[in-house]
mmCIF file of C-alpha atoms and ligand atoms in Angstrom:
data_model
loop_
_atom_site.group_PDB
_atom_site.id
_atom_site.type_symbol
_atom_site.label_atom_id
_atom_site.label_comp_id
_atom_site.label_asym_id
_atom_site.label_seq_id
_atom_site.Cartn_x
_atom_site.Cartn_y
_atom_site.Cartn_z
ATOM 1 C CA SER L 766 0.000 0.000 0.000
ATOM 2 C CA SER L 767 1.054 3.615 -0.452
ATOM 3 C CA VAL L 768 1.666 4.395 3.202
ATOM 4 C CA SER L 769 3.610 1.233 4.038
ATOM 5 C CA SER L 770 6.888 3.146 4.183
ATOM 6 C CA ASP L 771 5.778 4.779 7.405
ATOM 7 C CA LYS L 772 7.174 2.631 10.227
ATOM 8 C CA ALA L 773 4.012 2.883 12.314
ATOM 9 C CA THR L 774 1.895 1.452 9.531
ATOM 10 C CA GLN L 775 3.920 -1.692 8.900
ATOM 11 C CA GLU L 776 1.630 -4.522 7.949
ATOM 12 C CA THR L 777 0.221 -6.012 11.141
ATOM 13 C CA PRO L 778 -1.652 -9.267 10.597
ATOM 14 C CA SER L 779 -5.074 -8.850 12.129
ATOM 15 C CA TYR L 780 -5.164 -11.910 14.433
ATOM 16 C CA ALA L 781 -2.667 -12.071 17.300
ATOM 17 C CA CYS L 782 -1.966 -15.726 16.449
ATOM 18 C CA GLN L 783 -0.487 -14.543 13.126
ATOM 19 C CA ARG L 784 2.133 -12.408 14.845
ATOM 20 C CA ARG L 785 5.098 -13.124 17.089
ATOM 21 C CA THR L 786 4.413 -11.483 20.435
ATOM 22 C CA PRO L 787 7.493 -11.489 22.670
ATOM 23 C CA LEU L 788 7.356 -11.214 26.452
ATOM 24 C CA HIS L 789 9.533 -8.111 26.472
ATOM 25 C CA HIS L 790 8.608 -5.298 24.137
ATOM 26 C CA HIS L 791 9.156 -1.583 23.580
ATOM 27 C CA ASN L 792 6.010 0.066 24.932
ATOM 28 C CA LYS L 793 5.537 -1.213 28.486
ATOM 29 C CA GLU L 794 4.160 1.972 30.006
ATOM 30 C CA ILE L 795 1.403 2.316 27.409
ATOM 31 C CA VAL L 796 0.594 -1.396 27.372
ATOM 32 C CA ASP L 797 0.241 -1.391 31.177
ATOM 33 C CA ALA L 798 -2.132 1.588 30.960
ATOM 34 C CA LEU L 799 -4.292 -0.057 28.279
ATOM 35 C CA GLN L 800 -4.421 -3.261 30.307
ATOM 36 C CA ILE L 801 -5.676 -1.359 33.347
ATOM 37 C CA LEU L 802 -8.501 0.022 31.199
ATOM 38 C CA ALA L 803 -9.171 -3.472 29.835
ATOM 39 C CA LEU L 804 -9.376 -4.952 33.325
ATOM 40 C CA SER L 805 -11.611 -2.122 34.463
ATOM 41 C CA ALA L 806 -13.907 -2.683 31.460
ATOM 42 C CA SER L 807 -14.210 -6.364 32.312
ATOM 43 C CA PHE L 808 -14.929 -5.423 35.938
ATOM 44 C CA GLN L 809 -17.796 -3.359 34.561
ATOM 45 C CA GLY L 810 -19.032 -6.278 32.505
ATOM 46 C CA SER L 811 -18.135 -4.711 29.174
ATOM 47 C CA GLU L 812 -16.646 -7.495 27.087
ATOM 48 C CA ALA L 813 -16.482 -5.290 23.985
ATOM 49 C CA ARG L 814 -14.421 -2.572 25.682
ATOM 50 C CA TYR L 815 -12.272 -5.233 27.341
ATOM 51 C CA LEU L 816 -11.493 -6.669 23.901
ATOM 52 C CA GLY L 817 -10.855 -3.255 22.366
ATOM 53 C CA PHE L 818 -8.241 -2.285 24.951
ATOM 54 C CA THR L 819 -6.746 -5.793 25.031
ATOM 55 C CA ARG L 820 -6.369 -5.861 21.237
ATOM 56 C CA ALA L 821 -4.748 -2.432 21.201
ATOM 57 C CA ALA L 822 -2.323 -3.477 23.980
ATOM 58 C CA SER L 823 -1.559 -6.673 22.094
ATOM 59 C CA VAL L 824 -0.741 -4.768 18.871
ATOM 60 C CA LEU L 825 1.644 -2.493 20.776
ATOM 61 C CA LYS L 826 3.459 -5.524 22.220
ATOM 62 C CA CYS L 827 4.460 -6.429 18.644
ATOM 63 C CA LEU L 828 5.726 -2.977 17.635
ATOM 64 C CA PRO L 829 9.463 -3.219 16.973
ATOM 65 C CA PHE L 830 10.117 0.308 18.305
ATOM 66 C CA THR L 831 9.073 2.645 21.114
ATOM 67 C CA LEU L 832 6.293 5.069 20.232
ATOM 68 C CA GLN L 833 7.611 8.617 20.556
ATOM 69 C CA SER L 834 5.048 11.027 19.211
ATOM 70 C CA ALA L 835 1.290 11.290 19.011
ATOM 71 C CA GLU L 836 1.720 11.585 15.213
ATOM 72 C CA GLU L 837 2.873 7.947 15.001
ATOM 73 C CA VAL L 838 -0.291 6.732 16.671
ATOM 74 C CA LYS L 839 -2.695 7.899 13.953
ATOM 75 C CA ASP L 840 -1.921 5.054 11.561
ATOM 76 C CA LEU L 841 -1.702 2.220 14.084
ATOM 77 C CA GLN L 842 -3.757 -0.733 12.932
ATOM 78 C CA PHE L 843 -6.365 -2.557 15.039
ATOM 79 C CA CYS L 844 -6.258 0.167 17.603
ATOM 80 C CA GLY L 845 -9.580 1.873 18.263
ATOM 81 C CA GLY L 846 -10.134 5.579 18.702
ATOM 82 C CA HIS L 847 -10.468 5.360 22.458
ATOM 83 C CA SER L 848 -7.170 3.479 22.789
ATOM 84 C CA LYS L 849 -5.465 5.953 20.450
ATOM 85 C CA THR L 850 -6.583 8.884 22.600
ATOM 86 C CA VAL L 851 -5.169 7.138 25.660
ATOM 87 C CA ILE L 852 -1.843 6.449 23.923
ATOM 88 C CA GLN L 853 -1.549 10.011 22.631
ATOM 89 C CA GLU L 854 -2.283 11.437 26.051
ATOM 90 C CA ILE L 855 0.455 9.290 27.612
ATOM 91 C CA LEU L 856 2.943 10.307 24.922
ATOM 92 C CA GLU L 857 2.147 13.986 25.424
ATOM 93 C CA ASP L 858 1.590 14.205 29.200
ATOM 94 C CA ARG L 859 3.257 10.976 30.534
ATOM 95 C CA VAL L 860 -0.053 10.066 32.204
ATOM 96 C CA CYS L 861 -3.619 9.522 31.060
ATOM 97 C CA ARG L 862 -6.304 11.069 33.242
ATOM 98 C CA GLU L 863 -8.774 8.258 32.570
ATOM 99 C CA VAL L 864 -6.247 5.611 33.635
ATOM 100 C CA GLU L 865 -5.429 7.513 36.826
ATOM 101 C CA MET L 866 -9.130 7.893 37.606
ATOM 102 C CA VAL L 867 -9.809 4.206 37.035
ATOM 103 C CA LYS L 868 -6.839 3.107 39.159
ATOM 104 C CA ASN L 869 -8.065 5.223 42.062
ATOM 105 C CA SER L 870 -11.738 4.362 41.747
ATOM 106 C CA GLU L 871 -13.442 2.490 44.542
ATOM 107 C CA HIS L 872 -15.024 -0.003 42.140
ATOM 108 C CA TYR L 873 -11.717 -0.942 40.478
ATOM 109 C CA GLN L 874 -9.880 -1.297 43.772
ATOM 110 C CA SER L 875 -12.605 -3.331 45.499
ATOM 111 C CA MET L 876 -13.038 -5.552 42.454
ATOM 112 C CA LYS L 877 -9.305 -6.254 42.427
ATOM 113 C CA VAL L 878 -9.434 -7.371 46.048
ATOM 114 C CA GLY L 879 -12.522 -9.518 45.419
ATOM 115 C CA PHE L 880 -10.945 -10.991 42.318
ATOM 116 C CA LYS L 881 -7.770 -11.938 44.218
ATOM 117 C CA VAL L 882 -9.772 -13.567 47.003
ATOM 118 C CA LEU L 883 -11.440 -15.627 44.286
ATOM 119 C CA THR L 884 -7.885 -16.718 43.342
ATOM 120 C CA GLY L 885 -8.331 -15.940 39.669
ATOM 121 C CA ILE L 886 -10.189 -19.162 38.903
ATOM 122 C CA PHE L 887 -11.359 -18.907 35.340
ATOM 123 C CA GLY L 888 -14.855 -17.565 34.732
ATOM 124 C CA VAL L 889 -16.206 -17.246 38.258
ATOM 125 C CA GLY L 890 -14.232 -14.265 39.509
ATOM 126 C CA ILE L 891 -15.827 -11.181 38.068
ATOM 127 C CA ARG L 892 -19.461 -12.021 38.682
ATOM 128 C CA THR L 893 -18.893 -12.819 42.350
ATOM 129 C CA ALA L 894 -16.547 -9.881 42.964
ATOM 130 C CA ASP L 895 -19.170 -7.552 41.493
ATOM 131 C CA LYS L 896 -21.928 -9.058 43.629
ATOM 132 C CA TRP L 897 -19.772 -8.423 46.688
ATOM 133 C CA TYR L 898 -19.245 -4.828 45.569
ATOM 134 C CA ARG L 899 -22.989 -4.327 45.103
ATOM 135 C CA ASP L 900 -23.506 -5.785 48.587
ATOM 136 C CA GLY L 901 -21.309 -2.969 49.899
ATOM 137 C CA ILE L 902 -18.136 -4.977 50.415
ATOM 138 C CA ARG L 903 -15.111 -2.766 49.907
ATOM 139 C CA SER L 904 -12.257 -4.426 51.768
ATOM 140 C CA LEU L 905 -10.867 -7.631 53.183
ATOM 141 C CA SER L 906 -12.265 -6.818 56.608
ATOM 142 C CA ASP L 907 -15.747 -6.450 55.085
ATOM 143 C CA LEU L 908 -15.284 -9.925 53.592
ATOM 144 C CA ASN L 909 -14.123 -11.277 56.945
ATOM 145 C CA GLU L 910 -17.421 -10.109 58.420
ATOM 146 C CA ILE L 911 -19.473 -12.235 56.024
ATOM 147 C CA GLU L 912 -17.084 -15.176 56.296
ATOM 148 C CA GLY L 913 -19.912 -17.471 57.313
ATOM 149 C CA LYS L 914 -21.598 -16.929 53.950
ATOM 150 C CA LEU L 915 -18.520 -17.748 51.875
ATOM 151 C CA THR L 916 -17.902 -21.046 50.093
ATOM 152 C CA GLY L 917 -14.926 -23.191 51.091
ATOM 153 C CA GLU L 918 -13.007 -21.978 48.092
ATOM 154 C CA GLN L 919 -13.702 -18.319 48.890
ATOM 155 C CA LYS L 920 -12.735 -18.833 52.533
ATOM 156 C CA ALA L 921 -9.426 -20.361 51.439
ATOM 157 C CA GLY L 922 -8.771 -17.412 49.127
ATOM 158 C CA LEU L 923 -9.500 -14.991 51.959
ATOM 159 C CA LEU L 924 -7.392 -16.893 54.492
ATOM 160 C CA HIS L 925 -4.351 -16.962 52.187
ATOM 161 C CA TYR L 926 -4.904 -13.545 50.610
ATOM 162 C CA THR L 927 -1.530 -12.076 51.580
ATOM 163 C CA ASP L 928 0.410 -14.925 49.985
ATOM 164 C CA LEU L 929 -1.821 -15.254 46.920
ATOM 165 C CA GLN L 930 -1.537 -11.602 46.035
ATOM 166 C CA GLN L 931 2.262 -11.986 45.885
ATOM 167 C CA PRO L 932 3.506 -13.218 42.523
ATOM 168 C CA VAL L 933 4.805 -16.779 42.289
ATOM 169 C CA THR L 934 8.478 -16.755 41.285
ATOM 170 C CA ARG L 935 10.073 -19.150 38.804
ATOM 171 C CA ASP L 936 12.082 -20.685 41.627
ATOM 172 C CA GLU L 937 8.860 -21.344 43.553
ATOM 173 C CA ALA L 938 7.236 -22.741 40.406
ATOM 174 C CA GLU L 939 10.119 -25.190 40.015
ATOM 175 C CA ARG L 940 9.767 -26.304 43.610
ATOM 176 C CA VAL L 941 6.034 -26.848 43.074
ATOM 177 C CA GLU L 942 6.990 -28.895 39.996
ATOM 178 C CA GLN L 943 9.196 -31.161 42.141
ATOM 179 C CA LEU L 944 6.344 -31.672 44.610
ATOM 180 C CA VAL L 945 3.811 -32.416 41.881
ATOM 181 C CA LYS L 946 6.122 -34.742 39.949
ATOM 182 C CA GLY L 947 7.101 -36.591 43.117
ATOM 183 C CA ALA L 948 3.468 -37.218 44.032
ATOM 184 C CA LEU L 949 2.397 -38.319 40.548
ATOM 185 C CA GLN L 950 5.485 -40.479 39.932
ATOM 186 C CA SER L 951 4.998 -42.330 43.205
ATOM 187 C CA PHE L 952 1.908 -43.841 41.539
ATOM 188 C CA VAL L 953 2.958 -43.862 37.863
ATOM 189 C CA PRO L 954 6.756 -43.584 37.519
ATOM 190 C CA ASP L 955 6.787 -42.620 33.830
ATOM 191 C CA VAL L 956 3.899 -40.100 33.939
ATOM 192 C CA GLN L 957 4.575 -36.975 31.846
ATOM 193 C CA VAL L 958 4.274 -33.652 33.665
ATOM 194 C CA THR L 959 4.711 -30.343 31.825
ATOM 195 C CA MET L 960 4.614 -26.848 33.277
ATOM 196 C CA THR L 961 2.305 -24.769 31.078
ATOM 197 C CA GLY L 962 0.784 -21.267 31.445
ATOM 198 C CA GLY L 963 2.896 -18.142 31.715
ATOM 199 C CA PHE L 964 6.050 -19.926 32.907
ATOM 200 C CA ARG L 965 6.155 -21.967 29.696
ATOM 201 C CA ARG L 966 5.958 -18.668 27.778
ATOM 202 C CA GLY L 967 9.094 -17.514 29.600
ATOM 203 C CA LYS L 968 7.506 -15.334 32.295
ATOM 204 C CA GLN L 969 9.615 -15.019 35.432
ATOM 205 C CA GLU L 970 6.550 -14.790 37.685
ATOM 206 C CA GLY L 971 2.872 -15.633 37.617
ATOM 207 C CA HIS L 972 -0.373 -15.668 39.581
ATOM 208 C CA ASP L 973 -0.284 -19.468 39.741
ATOM 209 C CA VAL L 974 1.594 -22.516 38.406
ATOM 210 C CA ASP L 975 -0.090 -24.622 35.711
ATOM 211 C CA PHE L 976 0.683 -28.261 34.912
ATOM 212 C CA LEU L 977 -0.457 -30.663 32.239
ATOM 213 C CA ILE L 978 -0.338 -34.375 32.980
ATOM 214 C CA THR L 979 -0.484 -37.221 30.474
ATOM 215 C CA HIS L 980 0.589 -40.792 29.720
ATOM 216 C CA PRO L 981 0.584 -42.898 26.515
ATOM 217 C CA ASN L 982 -1.466 -45.512 28.340
ATOM 218 C CA GLU L 983 -4.771 -43.869 29.211
ATOM 219 C CA GLU L 984 -5.516 -46.498 31.865
ATOM 220 C CA ALA L 985 -2.535 -45.194 33.840
ATOM 221 C CA LEU L 986 -4.313 -41.845 34.182
ATOM 222 C CA ASN L 987 -7.462 -43.309 35.769
ATOM 223 C CA GLY L 988 -7.801 -41.948 39.287
ATOM 224 C CA LEU L 989 -4.210 -40.687 39.231
ATOM 225 C CA LEU L 990 -5.011 -37.029 39.944
ATOM 226 C CA ARG L 991 -7.189 -37.853 42.938
ATOM 227 C CA LYS L 992 -4.606 -40.236 44.375
ATOM 228 C CA ALA L 993 -1.705 -37.815 43.936
ATOM 229 C CA VAL L 994 -3.664 -34.915 45.438
ATOM 230 C CA ALA L 995 -4.760 -37.050 48.394
ATOM 231 C CA TRP L 996 -1.127 -38.076 48.915
ATOM 232 C CA LEU L 997 0.049 -34.438 48.868
ATOM 233 C CA ASP L 998 -2.812 -33.538 51.200
ATOM 234 C CA SER L 999 -1.783 -36.242 53.665
ATOM 235 C CA LYS L 1000 1.726 -34.721 53.708
ATOM 236 C CA GLY L 1001 0.278 -31.290 54.565
ATOM 237 C CA SER L 1002 1.178 -29.806 51.172
ATOM 238 C CA ILE L 1003 -2.374 -28.806 50.227
ATOM 239 C CA LEU L 1004 -4.340 -25.975 51.828
ATOM 240 C CA TYR L 1005 -7.337 -26.177 49.519
ATOM 241 C CA HIS L 1006 -8.308 -28.175 46.463
ATOM 242 C CA HIS L 1007 -11.248 -28.674 44.190
ATOM 243 C CA ILE L 1008 -11.246 -31.421 41.563
ATOM 244 C CA LYS L 1009 -13.465 -31.089 38.520
ATOM 245 C CA GLY L 1010 -14.038 -34.449 36.855
ATOM 246 C CA ARG L 1011 -13.654 -35.074 33.160
ATOM 247 C CA SER L 1012 -16.747 -34.049 31.216
ATOM 248 C CA HIS L 1013 -17.593 -35.448 27.825
ATOM 249 C CA ASN L 1014 -20.313 -33.018 26.921
ATOM 250 C CA PHE L 1015 -18.711 -29.655 27.620
ATOM 251 C CA ALA L 1016 -20.042 -26.813 25.502
ATOM 252 C CA ARG L 1017 -17.854 -26.241 22.427
ATOM 253 C CA SER L 1018 -18.254 -22.483 22.746
ATOM 254 C CA SER L 1019 -17.259 -22.436 26.399
ATOM 255 C CA THR L 1020 -13.833 -21.187 27.473
ATOM 256 C CA MET L 1021 -13.789 -23.964 30.082
ATOM 257 C CA ASP L 1022 -12.498 -27.251 28.788
ATOM 258 C CA GLY L 1023 -13.654 -30.730 29.762
ATOM 259 C CA HIS L 1024 -10.391 -32.105 31.123
ATOM 260 C CA GLU L 1025 -10.118 -33.438 34.646
ATOM 261 C CA THR L 1026 -8.697 -30.471 36.568
ATOM 262 C CA CYS L 1027 -7.590 -29.734 40.108
ATOM 263 C CA TYR L 1028 -7.652 -26.106 41.258
ATOM 264 C CA ALA L 1029 -5.505 -26.025 44.369
ATOM 265 C CA ILE L 1030 -3.715 -23.890 46.899
ATOM 266 C CA PHE L 1031 -0.429 -25.516 47.900
ATOM 267 C CA ALA L 1032 1.544 -24.932 51.093
ATOM 268 C CA LEU L 1033 4.944 -24.659 49.438
ATOM 269 C CA PRO L 1034 7.800 -25.214 51.915
ATOM 270 C CA ASN L 1035 10.379 -22.402 51.886
ATOM 271 C CA ALA L 1036 13.615 -23.021 50.033
ATOM 272 C CA CYS L 1037 16.320 -24.465 52.228
ATOM 273 C CA PRO L 1038 18.081 -21.379 53.585
ATOM 274 C CA GLU L 1039 21.694 -20.810 52.556
ATOM 275 C CA LYS L 1040 23.978 -21.164 55.563
ATOM 276 C CA SER L 1041 24.493 -17.555 56.605
ATOM 277 C CA PRO L 1042 27.390 -16.387 58.794
ATOM 278 C CA ASP L 1043 25.144 -15.711 61.772
ATOM 279 C CA ALA L 1044 23.247 -18.994 61.471
ATOM 280 C CA GLY L 1045 22.971 -20.465 64.906
ATOM 281 C CA THR L 1046 22.828 -17.195 66.807
ATOM 282 C CA ILE L 1047 19.759 -17.064 68.969
ATOM 283 C CA GLN L 1048 17.051 -14.785 67.607
ATOM 284 C CA PRO L 1049 15.006 -12.807 70.141
ATOM 285 C CA ASP L 1050 11.650 -14.507 70.527
ATOM 286 C CA LEU L 1051 9.375 -11.562 69.775
ATOM 287 C CA ASP L 1052 6.113 -13.429 69.460
ATOM 288 C CA LYS L 1053 5.487 -16.958 70.599
ATOM 289 C CA SER L 1054 4.178 -18.327 67.293
ATOM 290 C CA PRO L 1055 6.841 -20.220 65.349
ATOM 291 C CA PRO L 1056 7.858 -18.602 62.047
ATOM 292 C CA ARG L 1057 5.846 -19.886 59.123
ATOM 293 C CA ASN L 1058 8.018 -22.014 56.828
ATOM 294 C CA TRP L 1059 5.706 -22.186 53.817
ATOM 295 C CA LYS L 1060 3.945 -19.946 51.292
ATOM 296 C CA ALA L 1061 0.453 -20.432 49.851
ATOM 297 C CA VAL L 1062 0.653 -20.859 46.057
ATOM 298 C CA ARG L 1063 -2.181 -21.350 43.539
ATOM 299 C CA VAL L 1064 -1.710 -24.441 41.373
ATOM 300 C CA ASP L 1065 -3.744 -25.787 38.439
ATOM 301 C CA LEU L 1066 -3.336 -29.463 37.538
ATOM 302 C CA VAL L 1067 -4.864 -30.687 34.293
ATOM 303 C CA VAL L 1068 -5.029 -34.271 33.033
ATOM 304 C CA ALA L 1069 -5.270 -34.825 29.279
ATOM 305 C CA PRO L 1070 -5.560 -38.153 27.473
ATOM 306 C CA TYR L 1071 -2.514 -38.726 25.269
ATOM 307 C CA SER L 1072 -4.514 -38.310 22.048
ATOM 308 C CA GLU L 1073 -5.549 -34.786 23.109
ATOM 309 C CA TYR L 1074 -2.244 -33.830 24.726
ATOM 310 C CA SER L 1075 -0.969 -31.439 22.029
ATOM 311 C CA TYR L 1076 -4.280 -29.584 21.949
ATOM 312 C CA ALA L 1077 -4.319 -29.344 25.733
ATOM 313 C CA LEU L 1078 -0.710 -28.123 25.748
ATOM 314 C CA LEU L 1079 -1.527 -25.435 23.200
ATOM 315 C CA GLY L 1080 -4.691 -24.478 25.080
ATOM 316 C CA TRP L 1081 -3.084 -24.255 28.519
ATOM 317 C CA THR L 1082 0.048 -22.402 27.435
ATOM 318 C CA GLY L 1083 -1.846 -19.187 26.716
ATOM 319 C CA SER L 1084 -1.727 -16.295 26.838
ATOM 320 C CA LYS L 1085 -5.465 -15.880 27.333
ATOM 321 C CA HIS L 1086 -5.627 -13.317 24.557
ATOM 322 C CA PHE L 1087 -3.522 -15.535 22.281
ATOM 323 C CA GLU L 1088 -5.943 -18.422 22.877
ATOM 324 C CA ARG L 1089 -8.960 -16.248 22.217
ATOM 325 C CA GLU L 1090 -7.444 -15.007 18.968
ATOM 326 C CA LEU L 1091 -6.389 -18.494 17.878
ATOM 327 C CA ARG L 1092 -9.952 -19.753 18.325
ATOM 328 C CA ARG L 1093 -11.416 -16.706 16.590
ATOM 329 C CA PHE L 1094 -9.003 -17.176 13.668
ATOM 330 C CA SER L 1095 -9.862 -20.893 13.418
ATOM 331 C CA LEU L 1096 -13.566 -20.213 13.322
ATOM 332 C CA GLN L 1097 -13.689 -17.106 11.150
ATOM 333 C CA VAL L 1098 -10.893 -17.810 8.678
ATOM 334 C CA LYS L 1099 -10.694 -21.620 8.631
ATOM 335 C CA LYS L 1100 -14.256 -22.562 9.609
ATOM 336 C CA MET L 1101 -12.762 -24.885 12.204
ATOM 337 C CA SER L 1102 -13.592 -25.200 15.859
ATOM 338 C CA LEU L 1103 -10.512 -25.330 18.124
ATOM 339 C CA ASN L 1104 -10.357 -26.092 21.833
ATOM 340 C CA SER L 1105 -7.958 -27.891 24.153
ATOM 341 C CA HIS L 1106 -9.366 -31.277 23.096
ATOM 342 C CA GLY L 1107 -9.017 -31.021 19.354
ATOM 343 C CA LEU L 1108 -9.737 -29.297 16.054
ATOM 344 C CA PHE L 1109 -12.968 -29.882 14.150
ATOM 345 C CA ASP L 1110 -13.510 -28.864 10.534
ATOM 346 C CA ILE L 1111 -17.082 -27.597 10.419
ATOM 347 C CA GLU L 1112 -17.508 -27.885 6.651
ATOM 348 C CA LYS L 1113 -15.710 -31.216 6.141
ATOM 349 C CA LYS L 1114 -17.143 -32.491 9.448
ATOM 350 C CA CYS L 1115 -13.906 -34.136 10.514
ATOM 351 C CA HIS L 1116 -11.394 -33.979 13.369
ATOM 352 C CA TYR L 1117 -7.678 -33.369 12.878
ATOM 353 C CA PRO L 1118 -5.503 -35.436 15.176
ATOM 354 C CA ALA L 1119 -2.154 -33.909 16.119
ATOM 355 C CA THR L 1120 0.918 -35.208 17.907
ATOM 356 C CA SER L 1121 2.634 -31.835 18.357
ATOM 357 C CA GLU L 1122 1.809 -28.143 18.596
ATOM 358 C CA GLU L 1123 3.637 -27.642 15.275
ATOM 359 C CA GLU L 1124 1.102 -29.928 13.591
ATOM 360 C CA ILE L 1125 -1.804 -27.904 14.960
ATOM 361 C CA PHE L 1126 -0.380 -24.653 13.595
ATOM 362 C CA ALA L 1127 0.121 -26.460 10.265
ATOM 363 C CA HIS L 1128 -3.514 -27.685 10.244
ATOM 364 C CA LEU L 1129 -4.533 -24.046 10.676
ATOM 365 C CA GLY L 1130 -2.162 -22.821 7.968
ATOM 366 C CA LEU L 1131 -0.337 -20.688 10.530
ATOM 367 C CA LEU L 1132 3.347 -20.010 10.958
ATOM 368 C CA TYR L 1133 4.536 -21.933 14.034
ATOM 369 C CA LEU L 1134 4.982 -19.733 17.101
ATOM 370 C CA THR L 1135 7.083 -20.950 20.026
ATOM 371 C CA PRO L 1136 5.531 -20.552 23.500
ATOM 372 C CA SER L 1137 7.643 -17.428 24.135
ATOM 373 C CA GLU L 1138 6.150 -15.853 20.989
ATOM 374 C CA ARG L 1139 2.585 -16.308 22.300
ATOM 375 C CA ASN L 1140 2.629 -13.484 24.860
ATOM 376 C CA ALA L 1141 -0.217 -11.657 23.104
HETATM 377 P P1 LIG U 261 -0.447 -16.196 35.109
HETATM 378 O O1 LIG U 261 1.036 -16.060 35.107
HETATM 379 O O2 LIG U 261 -1.123 -14.979 35.604
HETATM 380 O O3 LIG U 261 -0.915 -17.436 35.766
HETATM 381 P P2 LIG U 261 -1.224 -17.533 32.725
HETATM 382 O O4 LIG U 261 -1.057 -17.177 31.299
HETATM 383 O O5 LIG U 261 -0.516 -18.745 33.210
HETATM 384 O O6 LIG U 261 -0.828 -16.264 33.558
HETATM 385 P P3 LIG U 261 -3.688 -18.780 33.623
HETATM 386 O O7 LIG U 261 -4.943 -18.121 34.094
HETATM 387 O O8 LIG U 261 -2.958 -19.589 34.630
HETATM 388 O O9 LIG U 261 -2.786 -17.628 33.006
HETATM 389 O O10 LIG U 261 -4.094 -19.664 32.406
HETATM 390 C C1 LIG U 261 -3.175 -20.328 31.561
HETATM 391 C C2 LIG U 261 -3.867 -20.726 30.290
HETATM 392 O O11 LIG U 261 -4.769 -21.796 30.532
HETATM 393 C C3 LIG U 261 -4.679 -19.577 29.707
HETATM 394 O O12 LIG U 261 -4.186 -19.278 28.448
HETATM 395 C C4 LIG U 261 -6.080 -20.078 29.560
HETATM 396 O O13 LIG U 261 -6.470 -19.945 28.228
HETATM 397 C C5 LIG U 261 -6.003 -21.546 29.934
HETATM 398 N N1 LIG U 261 -7.054 -21.876 30.919
HETATM 399 C C6 LIG U 261 -7.122 -21.452 32.180
HETATM 400 N N2 LIG U 261 -8.201 -21.974 32.797
HETATM 401 C C7 LIG U 261 -8.826 -22.750 31.886
HETATM 402 C C8 LIG U 261 -9.992 -23.575 31.889
HETATM 403 N N3 LIG U 261 -10.736 -23.720 32.970
HETATM 404 N N4 LIG U 261 -10.298 -24.218 30.752
HETATM 405 C C9 LIG U 261 -9.528 -24.096 29.668
HETATM 406 N N5 LIG U 261 -8.432 -23.363 29.604
HETATM 407 C C10 LIG U 261 -8.079 -22.687 30.687
HETATM 408 MN MN1 LIG U 262 -0.868 -19.484 35.136
HETATM 409 MN MN1 LIG U 263 -3.968 -21.189 35.850
#
C-alpha cells in the first residue's frame, strides 16, 4: 500500500496468532495503561471494551520500536479511537487522566481485592466480585465479616490472601513442579508432567503454576489425579483443592475445557536457607508463634488423554488473549472449531488429530509460534 513506508503502519496481521508477540517489548508503560482500562472494562461487565483495549495493547506488544510522538499513533492498525486517545495522552503528558481515575476508583480497587480472594479461577471471579461490591463490600475486613456466607473456596482465598496476592516466582514454580512430579510419579513412575501457562511462555513470575499431565497408556491416568492430590494432602502440602471431573459433553463455545482439573492452593515449603554467617545465633523470641516455613501458592493441575495432549498443551500455554485469537481465527478464517481437546472442521465435518503443537499450527495454515512468541 502507499503508506507502508511509514514505520508505524507496517503490515500487522489482524489476528494475534499470526504475529510473534514477545514477552519483552518496547512500549511497556502504554501497554500497562491499556491493560488497566481493559481490566476495568471487564470489571464493569463490558466485554467489547475489554477486547478493544486488550487488542490495542496486544498490537503495541508487537511494535518493533518505542512510540515517541502522538503523530505515530494515527496510523496504528487494530487500535480503536479510544485506545489511540489514551496512547496520545500518555505520549504527550506521561499520564492519562482516565487511567489515573480508574486506578483510584473504589469499584476498580474493590473488584481487584474480590478478584484476588477468588484466586483468579477462570470464569467465576468477576461475577462474584461484582456481587460483593454491590452488597457494599469494599475491603478484606468487610469480607471477613461475612465469612460465614462464603464457600470453602472463597474462605481459602481470603485466608491466604496475603500470599496469593504476591507473585509466584520461577524458583517457587520449580519447587512446586518437584512436589507435583514426586506425588504423581509415586503412583505412575513414567507419567509426563509439563509446566504450562505463563512460565512456559518464559515469564519469570505468575499468579499461579499450571501443569499438564499425560501418559501414553490412558488407563494409567485413571484416578491418578485424585490419588496424587490425596497423597500431597496427607503430607500437609495442600491448603485447599477442588477437583473437577472429566466431562464429555462440555459446551464447544465455552472457554472452560472438559479435562479433569484440580484447582488447588499448595503450602509450598520455603527453600532451604543458605547457611548464613550468623546462622545459629539465637534470635530474640518476639512473638510466641513459630515462624511460618511455607507460602500459599495457587496451582492448576490438568489431566489430558494422550490423544488430546498437544491440543491441551496449546490451550493451557496461553496467553489468554492468544488463545482467544487463535480460536477466533480458526472459526472465522478456517471454519474450524478449536479447543484444548481437538480441532474440528465444520464444513468437512472431521477432526484433525495432532501429535505436536507444530502440527496444529500447520492444520490451521499458521506459521509456528514458540511458546515465548505467544505473549499476546
Ligand atoms: P499467570 O502467570 O497470571 O498465571 P497464565 O497465562 O498462566 O498467567 P492462567 O490463568 O494460569 O494464566 O491460564 C493459563 C492458560 O490456561 C490460559 O491461556 C487459559 O487460556 C487456559 N485456561 C485457564 N483456565 C482454563 C480452563 N478452565 N479451561 C480451559 N483453559 C483454561
Ligand atoms: Mn498461570
Ligand atoms: Mn492457571
